[in-house]
Coordinates of C-alpha atoms in Angstrom, one line a residue:
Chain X
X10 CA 26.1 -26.0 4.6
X11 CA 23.8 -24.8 7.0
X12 CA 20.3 -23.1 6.1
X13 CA 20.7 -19.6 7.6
X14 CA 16.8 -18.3 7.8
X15 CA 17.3 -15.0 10.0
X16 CA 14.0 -13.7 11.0
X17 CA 12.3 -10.9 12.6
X18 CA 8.7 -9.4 13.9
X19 CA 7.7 -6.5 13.0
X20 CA 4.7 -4.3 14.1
X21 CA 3.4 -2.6 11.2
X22 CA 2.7 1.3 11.7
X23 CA -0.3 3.1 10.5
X24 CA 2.3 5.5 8.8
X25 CA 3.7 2.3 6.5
X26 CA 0.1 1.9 5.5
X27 CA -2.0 3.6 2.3
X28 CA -5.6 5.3 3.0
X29 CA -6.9 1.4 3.3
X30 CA -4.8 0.5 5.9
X31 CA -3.1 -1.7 3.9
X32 CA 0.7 -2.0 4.2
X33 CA 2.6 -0.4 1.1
X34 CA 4.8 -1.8 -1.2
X35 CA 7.4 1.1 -0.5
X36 CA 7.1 0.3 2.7
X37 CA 7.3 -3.5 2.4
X38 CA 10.3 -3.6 0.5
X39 CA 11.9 -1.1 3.2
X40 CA 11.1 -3.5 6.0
X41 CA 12.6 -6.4 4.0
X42 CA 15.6 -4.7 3.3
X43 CA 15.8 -3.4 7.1
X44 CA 15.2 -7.2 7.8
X45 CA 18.5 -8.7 5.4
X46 CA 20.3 -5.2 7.5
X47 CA 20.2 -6.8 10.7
X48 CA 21.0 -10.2 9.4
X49 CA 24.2 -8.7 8.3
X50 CA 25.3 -6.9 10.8
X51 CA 24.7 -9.8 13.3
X52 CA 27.3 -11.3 11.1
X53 CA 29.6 -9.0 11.6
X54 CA 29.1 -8.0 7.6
X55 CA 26.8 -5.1 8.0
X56 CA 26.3 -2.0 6.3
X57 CA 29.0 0.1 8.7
X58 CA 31.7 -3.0 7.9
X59 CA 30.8 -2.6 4.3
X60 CA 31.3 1.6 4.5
X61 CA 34.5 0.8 5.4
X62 CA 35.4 -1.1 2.5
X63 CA 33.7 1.8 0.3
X64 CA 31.3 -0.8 -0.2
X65 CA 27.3 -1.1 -0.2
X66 CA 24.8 -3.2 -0.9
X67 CA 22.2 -2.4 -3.9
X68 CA 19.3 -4.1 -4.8
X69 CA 19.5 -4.9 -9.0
X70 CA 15.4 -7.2 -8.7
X71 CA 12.7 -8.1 -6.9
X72 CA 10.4 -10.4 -7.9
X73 CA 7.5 -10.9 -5.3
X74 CA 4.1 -13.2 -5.2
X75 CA 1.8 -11.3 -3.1
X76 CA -0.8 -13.6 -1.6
X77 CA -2.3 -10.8 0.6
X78 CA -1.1 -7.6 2.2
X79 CA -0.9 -7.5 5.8
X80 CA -2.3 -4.6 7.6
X81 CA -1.8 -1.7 10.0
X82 CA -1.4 -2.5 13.9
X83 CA -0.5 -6.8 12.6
X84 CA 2.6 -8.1 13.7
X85 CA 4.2 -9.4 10.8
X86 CA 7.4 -11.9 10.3
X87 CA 9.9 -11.6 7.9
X88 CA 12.3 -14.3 7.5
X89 CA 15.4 -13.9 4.8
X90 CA 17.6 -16.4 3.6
X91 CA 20.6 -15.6 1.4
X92 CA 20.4 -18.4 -1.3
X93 CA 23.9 -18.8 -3.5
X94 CA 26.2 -15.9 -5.1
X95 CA 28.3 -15.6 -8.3
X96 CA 31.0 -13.2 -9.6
X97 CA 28.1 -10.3 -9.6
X98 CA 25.5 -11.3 -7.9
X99 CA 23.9 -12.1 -4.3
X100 CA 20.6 -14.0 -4.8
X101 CA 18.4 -13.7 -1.6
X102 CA 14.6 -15.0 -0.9
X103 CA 12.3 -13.1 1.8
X104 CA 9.3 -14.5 3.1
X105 CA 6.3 -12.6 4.7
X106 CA 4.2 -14.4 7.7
X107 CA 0.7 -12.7 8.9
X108 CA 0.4 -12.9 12.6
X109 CA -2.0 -16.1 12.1
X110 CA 1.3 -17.5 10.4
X111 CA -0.8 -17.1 6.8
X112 CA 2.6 -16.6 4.2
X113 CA 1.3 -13.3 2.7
X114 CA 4.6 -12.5 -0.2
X115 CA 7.6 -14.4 -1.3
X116 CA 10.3 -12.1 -2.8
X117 CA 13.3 -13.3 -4.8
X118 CA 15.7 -10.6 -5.1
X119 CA 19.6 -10.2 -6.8
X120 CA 21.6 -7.5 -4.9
X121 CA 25.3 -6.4 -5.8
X122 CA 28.2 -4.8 -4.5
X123 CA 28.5 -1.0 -4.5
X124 CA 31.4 0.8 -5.1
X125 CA 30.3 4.0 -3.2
X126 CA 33.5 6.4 -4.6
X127 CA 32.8 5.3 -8.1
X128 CA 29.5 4.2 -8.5
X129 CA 30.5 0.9 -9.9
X130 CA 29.3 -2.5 -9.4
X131 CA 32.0 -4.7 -8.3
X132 CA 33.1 -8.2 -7.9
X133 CA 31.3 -9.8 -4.9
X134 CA 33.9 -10.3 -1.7
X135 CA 34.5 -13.9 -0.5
X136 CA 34.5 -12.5 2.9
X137 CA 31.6 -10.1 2.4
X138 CA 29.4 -13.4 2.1
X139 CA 31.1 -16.0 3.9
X140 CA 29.1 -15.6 7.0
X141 CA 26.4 -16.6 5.2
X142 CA 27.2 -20.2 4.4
X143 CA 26.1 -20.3 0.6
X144 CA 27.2 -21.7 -2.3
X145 CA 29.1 -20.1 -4.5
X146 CA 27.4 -21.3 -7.9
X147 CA 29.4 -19.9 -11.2
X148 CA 26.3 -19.9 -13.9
X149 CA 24.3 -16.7 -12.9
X150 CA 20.5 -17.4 -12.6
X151 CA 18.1 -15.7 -15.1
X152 CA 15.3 -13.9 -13.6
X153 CA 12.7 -12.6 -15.7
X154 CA 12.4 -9.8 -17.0
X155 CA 9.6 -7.0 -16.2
X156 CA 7.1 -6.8 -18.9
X157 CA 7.8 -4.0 -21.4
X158 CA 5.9 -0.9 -21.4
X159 CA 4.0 -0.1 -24.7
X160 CA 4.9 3.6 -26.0
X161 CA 2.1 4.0 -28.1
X162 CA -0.3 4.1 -24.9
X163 CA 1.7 4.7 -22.2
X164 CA 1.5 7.9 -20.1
X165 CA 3.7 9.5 -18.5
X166 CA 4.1 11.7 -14.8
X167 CA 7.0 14.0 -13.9
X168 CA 8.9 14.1 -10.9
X169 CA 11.5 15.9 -9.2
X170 CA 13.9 14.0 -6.9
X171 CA 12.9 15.2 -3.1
X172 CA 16.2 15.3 -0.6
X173 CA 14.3 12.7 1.8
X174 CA 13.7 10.5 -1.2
X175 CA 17.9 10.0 -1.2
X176 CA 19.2 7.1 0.8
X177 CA 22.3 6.6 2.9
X178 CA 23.9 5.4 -0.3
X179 CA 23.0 9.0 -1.6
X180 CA 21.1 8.2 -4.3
X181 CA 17.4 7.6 -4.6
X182 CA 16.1 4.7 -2.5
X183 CA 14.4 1.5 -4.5
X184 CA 11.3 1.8 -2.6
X185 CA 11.2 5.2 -4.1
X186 CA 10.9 4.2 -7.9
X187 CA 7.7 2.1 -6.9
X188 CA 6.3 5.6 -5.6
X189 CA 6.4 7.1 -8.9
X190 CA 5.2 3.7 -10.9
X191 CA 1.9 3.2 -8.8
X192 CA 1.7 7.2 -8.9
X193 CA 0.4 6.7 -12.8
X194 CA -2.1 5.0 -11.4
X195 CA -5.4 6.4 -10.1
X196 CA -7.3 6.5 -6.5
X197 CA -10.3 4.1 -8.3
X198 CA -7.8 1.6 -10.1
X199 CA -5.7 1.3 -6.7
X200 CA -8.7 1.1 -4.3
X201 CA -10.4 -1.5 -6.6
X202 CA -7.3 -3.8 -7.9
X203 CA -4.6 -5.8 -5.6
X204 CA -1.2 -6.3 -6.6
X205 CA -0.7 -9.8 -7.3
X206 CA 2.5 -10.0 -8.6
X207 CA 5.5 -7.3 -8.7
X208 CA 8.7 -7.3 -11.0
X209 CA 11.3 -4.8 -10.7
X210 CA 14.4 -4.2 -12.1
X211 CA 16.9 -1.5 -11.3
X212 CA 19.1 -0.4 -14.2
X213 CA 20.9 3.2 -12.9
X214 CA 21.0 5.0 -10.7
X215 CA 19.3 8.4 -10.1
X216 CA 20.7 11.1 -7.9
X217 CA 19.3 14.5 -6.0
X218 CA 18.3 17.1 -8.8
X219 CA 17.8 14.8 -11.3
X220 CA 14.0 15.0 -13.2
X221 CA 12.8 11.6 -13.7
X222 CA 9.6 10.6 -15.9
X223 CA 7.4 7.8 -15.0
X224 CA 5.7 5.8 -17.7
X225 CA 3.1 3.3 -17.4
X226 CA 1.3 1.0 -20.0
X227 CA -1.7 -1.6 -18.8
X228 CA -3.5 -3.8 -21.0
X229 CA -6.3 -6.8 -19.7
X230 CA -5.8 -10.3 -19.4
X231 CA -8.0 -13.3 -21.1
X232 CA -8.1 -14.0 -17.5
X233 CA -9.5 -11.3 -16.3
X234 CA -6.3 -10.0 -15.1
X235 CA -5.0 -6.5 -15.6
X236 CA -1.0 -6.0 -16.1
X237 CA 1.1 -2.8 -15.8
X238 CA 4.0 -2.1 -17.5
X239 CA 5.9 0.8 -15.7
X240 CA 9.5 2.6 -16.8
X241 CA 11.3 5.0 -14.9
X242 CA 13.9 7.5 -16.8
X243 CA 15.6 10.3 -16.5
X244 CA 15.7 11.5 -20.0
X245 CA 16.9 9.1 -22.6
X246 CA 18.1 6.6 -19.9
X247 CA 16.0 3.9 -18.6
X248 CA 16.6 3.7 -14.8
X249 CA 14.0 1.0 -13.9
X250 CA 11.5 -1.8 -15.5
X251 CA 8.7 -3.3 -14.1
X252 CA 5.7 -5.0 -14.4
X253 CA 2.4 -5.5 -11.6
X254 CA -0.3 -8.2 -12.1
X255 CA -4.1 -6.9 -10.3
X256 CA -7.0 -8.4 -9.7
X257 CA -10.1 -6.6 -9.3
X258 CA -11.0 -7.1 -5.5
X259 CA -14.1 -9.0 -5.1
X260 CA -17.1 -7.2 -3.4
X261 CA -17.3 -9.3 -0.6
X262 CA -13.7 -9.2 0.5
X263 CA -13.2 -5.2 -0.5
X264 CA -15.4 -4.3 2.6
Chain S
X21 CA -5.8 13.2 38.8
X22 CA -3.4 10.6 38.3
X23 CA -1.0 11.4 35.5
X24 CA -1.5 9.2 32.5
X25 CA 2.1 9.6 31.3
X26 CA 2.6 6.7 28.0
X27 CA 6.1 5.7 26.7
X28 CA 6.7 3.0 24.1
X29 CA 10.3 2.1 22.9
X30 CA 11.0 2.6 19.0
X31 CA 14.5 1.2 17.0
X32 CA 14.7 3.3 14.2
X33 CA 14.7 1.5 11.1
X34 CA 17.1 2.6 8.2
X35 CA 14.4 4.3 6.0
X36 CA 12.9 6.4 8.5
X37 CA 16.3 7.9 8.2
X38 CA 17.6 10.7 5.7
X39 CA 20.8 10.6 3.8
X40 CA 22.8 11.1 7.0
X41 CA 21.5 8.5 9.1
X42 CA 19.4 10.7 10.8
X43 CA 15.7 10.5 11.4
X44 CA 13.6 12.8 9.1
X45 CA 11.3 15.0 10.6
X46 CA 8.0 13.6 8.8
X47 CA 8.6 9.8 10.4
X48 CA 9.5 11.5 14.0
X49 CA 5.6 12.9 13.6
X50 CA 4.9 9.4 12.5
X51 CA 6.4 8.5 15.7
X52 CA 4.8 10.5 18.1
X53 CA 1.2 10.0 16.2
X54 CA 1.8 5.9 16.5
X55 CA 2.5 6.5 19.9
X56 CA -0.5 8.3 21.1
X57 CA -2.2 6.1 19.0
X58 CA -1.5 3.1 21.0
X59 CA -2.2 5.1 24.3
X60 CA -5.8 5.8 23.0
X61 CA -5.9 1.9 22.0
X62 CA -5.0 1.3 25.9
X63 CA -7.5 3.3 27.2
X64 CA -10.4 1.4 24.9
X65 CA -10.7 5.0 22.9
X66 CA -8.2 3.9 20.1
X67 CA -9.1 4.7 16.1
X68 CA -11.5 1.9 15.8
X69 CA -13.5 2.9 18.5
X70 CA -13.6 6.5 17.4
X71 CA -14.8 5.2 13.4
X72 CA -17.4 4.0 14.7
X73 CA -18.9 7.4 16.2
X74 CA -17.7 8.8 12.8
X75 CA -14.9 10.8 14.7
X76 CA -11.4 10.7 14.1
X77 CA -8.8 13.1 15.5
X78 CA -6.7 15.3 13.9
X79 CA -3.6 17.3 14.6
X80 CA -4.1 21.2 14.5
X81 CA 0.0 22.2 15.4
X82 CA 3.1 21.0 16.5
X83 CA 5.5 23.4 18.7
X84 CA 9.1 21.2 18.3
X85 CA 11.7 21.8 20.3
X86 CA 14.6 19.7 19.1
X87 CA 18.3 19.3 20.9
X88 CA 19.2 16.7 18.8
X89 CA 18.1 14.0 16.2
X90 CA 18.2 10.9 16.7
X91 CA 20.1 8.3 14.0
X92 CA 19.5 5.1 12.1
X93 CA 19.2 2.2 14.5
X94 CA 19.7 3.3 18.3
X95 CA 16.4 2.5 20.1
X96 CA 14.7 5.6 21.4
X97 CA 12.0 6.4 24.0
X98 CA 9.1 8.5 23.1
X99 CA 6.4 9.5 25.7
X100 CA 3.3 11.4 25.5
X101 CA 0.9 13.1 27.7
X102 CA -2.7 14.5 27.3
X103 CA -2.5 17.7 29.2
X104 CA -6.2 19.2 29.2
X105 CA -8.8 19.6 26.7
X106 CA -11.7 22.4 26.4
X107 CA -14.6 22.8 24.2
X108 CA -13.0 22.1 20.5
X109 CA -8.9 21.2 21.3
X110 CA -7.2 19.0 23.3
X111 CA -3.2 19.5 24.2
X112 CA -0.5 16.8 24.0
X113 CA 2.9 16.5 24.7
X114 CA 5.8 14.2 23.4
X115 CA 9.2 13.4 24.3
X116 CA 11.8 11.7 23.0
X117 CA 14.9 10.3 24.4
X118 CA 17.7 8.8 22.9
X119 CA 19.3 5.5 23.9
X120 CA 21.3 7.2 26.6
X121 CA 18.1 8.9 28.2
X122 CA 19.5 12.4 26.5
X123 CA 15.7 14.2 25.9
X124 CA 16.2 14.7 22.4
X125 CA 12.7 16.4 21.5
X126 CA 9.9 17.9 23.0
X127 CA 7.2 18.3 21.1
X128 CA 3.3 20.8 22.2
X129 CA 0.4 19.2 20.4
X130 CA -3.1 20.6 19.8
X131 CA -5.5 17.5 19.0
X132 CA -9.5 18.0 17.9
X133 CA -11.8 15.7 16.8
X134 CA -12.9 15.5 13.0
X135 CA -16.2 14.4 11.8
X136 CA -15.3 12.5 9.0
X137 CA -18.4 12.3 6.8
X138 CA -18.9 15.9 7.4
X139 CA -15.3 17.0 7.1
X140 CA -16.1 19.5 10.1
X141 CA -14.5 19.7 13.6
X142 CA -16.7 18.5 16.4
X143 CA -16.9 19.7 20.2
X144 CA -14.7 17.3 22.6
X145 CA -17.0 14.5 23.5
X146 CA -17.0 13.8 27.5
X147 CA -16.1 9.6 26.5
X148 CA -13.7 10.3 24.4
X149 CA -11.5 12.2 26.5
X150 CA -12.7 11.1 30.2
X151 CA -9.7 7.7 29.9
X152 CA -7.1 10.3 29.8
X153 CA -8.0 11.8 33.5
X154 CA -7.1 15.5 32.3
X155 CA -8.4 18.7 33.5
X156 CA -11.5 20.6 31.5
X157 CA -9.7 23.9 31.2
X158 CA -12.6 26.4 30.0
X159 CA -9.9 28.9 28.6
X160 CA -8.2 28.1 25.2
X161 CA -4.6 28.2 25.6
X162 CA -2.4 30.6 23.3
X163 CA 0.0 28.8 20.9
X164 CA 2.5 30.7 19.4
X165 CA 1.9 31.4 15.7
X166 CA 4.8 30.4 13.1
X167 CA 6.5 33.3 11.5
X168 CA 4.6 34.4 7.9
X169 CA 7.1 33.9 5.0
X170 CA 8.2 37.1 3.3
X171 CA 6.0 37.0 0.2
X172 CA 8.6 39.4 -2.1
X173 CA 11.6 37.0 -2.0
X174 CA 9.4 33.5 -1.4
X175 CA 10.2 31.0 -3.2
X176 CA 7.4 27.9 -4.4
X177 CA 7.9 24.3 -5.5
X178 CA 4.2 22.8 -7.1
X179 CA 3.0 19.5 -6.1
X180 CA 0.5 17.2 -7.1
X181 CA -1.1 14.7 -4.2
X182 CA -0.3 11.4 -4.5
X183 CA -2.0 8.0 -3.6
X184 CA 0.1 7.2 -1.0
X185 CA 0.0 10.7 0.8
X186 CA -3.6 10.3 1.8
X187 CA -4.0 8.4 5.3
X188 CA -6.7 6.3 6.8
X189 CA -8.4 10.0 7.7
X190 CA -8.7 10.5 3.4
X191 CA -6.6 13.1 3.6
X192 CA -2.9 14.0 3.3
X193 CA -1.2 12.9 6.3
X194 CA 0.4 15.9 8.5
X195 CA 3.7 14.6 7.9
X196 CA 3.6 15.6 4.4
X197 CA 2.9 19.0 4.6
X198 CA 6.5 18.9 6.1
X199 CA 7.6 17.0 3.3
X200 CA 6.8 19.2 0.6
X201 CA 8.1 22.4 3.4
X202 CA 11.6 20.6 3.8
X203 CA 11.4 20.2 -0.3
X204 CA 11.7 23.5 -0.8
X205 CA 15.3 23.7 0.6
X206 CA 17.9 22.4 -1.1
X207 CA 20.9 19.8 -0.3
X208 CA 23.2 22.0 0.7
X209 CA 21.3 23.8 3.6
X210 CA 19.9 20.7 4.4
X211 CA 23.0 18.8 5.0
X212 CA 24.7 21.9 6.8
X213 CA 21.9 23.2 9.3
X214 CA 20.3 21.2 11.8
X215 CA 16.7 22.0 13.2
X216 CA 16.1 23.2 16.3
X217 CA 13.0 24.6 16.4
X218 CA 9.7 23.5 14.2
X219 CA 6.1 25.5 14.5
X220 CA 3.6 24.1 12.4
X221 CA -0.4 24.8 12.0
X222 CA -2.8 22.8 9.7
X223 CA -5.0 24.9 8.6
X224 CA -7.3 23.4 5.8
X225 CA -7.2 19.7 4.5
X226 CA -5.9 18.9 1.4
X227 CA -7.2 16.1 -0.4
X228 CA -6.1 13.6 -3.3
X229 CA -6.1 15.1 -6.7
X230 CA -5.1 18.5 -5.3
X231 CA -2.0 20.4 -6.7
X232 CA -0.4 22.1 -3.7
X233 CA 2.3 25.0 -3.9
X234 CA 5.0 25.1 -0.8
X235 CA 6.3 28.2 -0.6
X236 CA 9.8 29.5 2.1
X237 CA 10.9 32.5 2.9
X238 CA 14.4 32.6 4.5
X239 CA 16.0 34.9 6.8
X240 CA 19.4 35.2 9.0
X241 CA 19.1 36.3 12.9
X242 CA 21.4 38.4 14.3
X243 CA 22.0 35.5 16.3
X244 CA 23.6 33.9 13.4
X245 CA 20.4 31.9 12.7
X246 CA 18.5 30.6 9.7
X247 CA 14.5 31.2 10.4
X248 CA 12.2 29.6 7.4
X249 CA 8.7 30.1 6.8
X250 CA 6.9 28.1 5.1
X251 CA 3.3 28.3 3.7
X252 CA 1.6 25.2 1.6
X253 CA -1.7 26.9 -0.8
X254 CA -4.1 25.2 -2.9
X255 CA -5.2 28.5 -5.0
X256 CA -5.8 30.8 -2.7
X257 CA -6.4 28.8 0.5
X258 CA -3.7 28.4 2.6
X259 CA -3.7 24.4 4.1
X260 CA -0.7 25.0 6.2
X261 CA 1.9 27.3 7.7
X262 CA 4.8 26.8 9.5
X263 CA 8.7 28.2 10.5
X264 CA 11.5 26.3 11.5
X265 CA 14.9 27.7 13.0
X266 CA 17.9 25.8 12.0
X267 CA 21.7 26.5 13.3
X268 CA 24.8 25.9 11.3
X269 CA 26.3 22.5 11.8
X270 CA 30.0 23.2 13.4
X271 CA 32.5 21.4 11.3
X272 CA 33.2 18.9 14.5
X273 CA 29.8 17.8 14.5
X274 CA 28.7 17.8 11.2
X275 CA 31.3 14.7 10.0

């Protein structure tokens, strides 16, 4: 087996930065995902290949370690790796370089196979992931779960689904459920914390029209730390989990 | 005067694209503004340089005409222009091209210069604008005002700023005044009609913590086209206003 690291530069845009100039999370995840796109389709297994089966790729995790976040106007590398796959699921690592070659996150995701006409997970395609040169390993890896929310404290924001928040897998893109979770959190609490550490997990879908609440719980570390606890639903059903570790930002280093 | 005519290349990545694979109308502003951005960099009067007078600019309107969108992953060529300034605005002009050299959009700008501490639009400054070799033209030139929405059959959508709608500026970005415009449409028209035309003012800021209302009007030309107008409030101030004209997508076309 050979180690197939793809990897790509990419010049971060003011408009994929917050009012800090600091890359989003969003927008981080998109340029991942854009990253593990072109891999594919060098392969010859990309999205348009996969259409044709009926087939697409969603994203079911990420778990990231955020070491810093690289800035507007950097030119960042992103290198992507598909690990090993079983009956479900598709385990793939990205890595994110600063342009001093500083490793700034490490994200371990699980992605899936799509049925697009019936909105189904399905068995993952021997010659979907061939190119790729991984194992197939039959015991499925346990990630960790996202931290649960607590309901007695948690409060909540309302949202509608937006058209341009729709992907071409017309439902509402990931990046677009981490929106509405740091949403519940203030300008002061963002401006004075960084994300640490990020778990997500993606449970349903949720589709144009649909009204979706986003709930957030946070309670303090012995360590100083403070840990969020979102959940995204649209009524009764939970469509995402997740949980964010901050650190207050030091005075010298905020400037 | 030697004209200072920029271009940078730009591969559209998969989510600055709708549902259809097309490029959304907020990142194609995104586009152009990253653009000029870089130009400004060139010419040693980039964003940094302006921070540290306590200047930044800011966009006033956007005239769009569009021929065609471009989609998810060809490369595209975007140029800009400054035309001339005079005492508060200065006048810009984008292109883009497709892969095939097709012009795609052209886009008239109006730039001025914002003092950011005082929130208050400052007279063009000599240094900033001498790199750009343009012509003082002592007459302000006449922009075409987008159509006012019908109030009696408006319709509004409410809105509540978010975090990451505010840019480096501390302020929502222009981009999502078209956003929340676009919103107010629904899938249907949206997937059926393409743009042609855009005509947008920014009128007042609008800052984080604000709840906005977008409101759109809609009427059919005799022409057998769809004009919009759109108008974004906080209260009783009116931030922004804007008309589009869209054309039904011919069944050939639209698949």
């Amino acid at each position: 087996m050979t180690e197939q690291i793809f990897e790509k530069k990419h010049q971060i845009n003011y408009y994929e930065c917050d009012t800090n100039q600091q890359l989003t999370i969003p927008m981080l995840i998109n340029i991942m995902i854009q990253v593990s796109g072109e891999q594919s389709h060098q392969l010859g297994v990309g999205d348009e290949e996969l259409a044709k089966k009926g087939l697409a790729w969603i994203v079911l995790q990420y778990e990231m370690k955020i070491e810093q976040i690289p800035t507007a106007h950097q030119t960042i590398k992103v290198t992507t790796q598909a690990l090993s796959y079983n009956k479900l699921f598709c385990y793939r690592e990205f890595k994110v370089y600063d342009e001093a070659g500083n490793l700034c996150v490490t994200a371990q995701s699980t992605f899936a196979l799509l049925d697009i006409e019936k909105r189904k997970m399905v068995r993952v395609q021997e010659e979907v992931v061939a190119p790729f040169q991984t194992p197939f390993l039959k015991k499925l890896i346990r990630t960790p779960k996202p931290e649960k929310i607590t309901e007695e404290t948690a409060v909540t924001s309302e949202y509608h689904v937006r058209y341009l928040d729709i992907d071409s897998n017309r439902h509402v893109n990931n990046s677009k459920y981490i929106d509405w979770a740091l949403d519940t959190l203030d300008y002061d609490f963002l401006t004075s914390q960084k994300l640490t550490y990020l778990n997500i997990k993606f449970e349903k879908e949720v589709y144009y029209g649909n009204r979706i609440q986003s709930q957030m719980s946070l309670r303090e570390t012995t360590e100083g730390k403070t840990i969020t606890a979102h959940r995204i639903m649209t009524g009764d059903v939970v469509n995402s989990e997740a949980s964010m570790e901050w650190q207050k930002i030091e005075e010298e280093t905020s400037r």
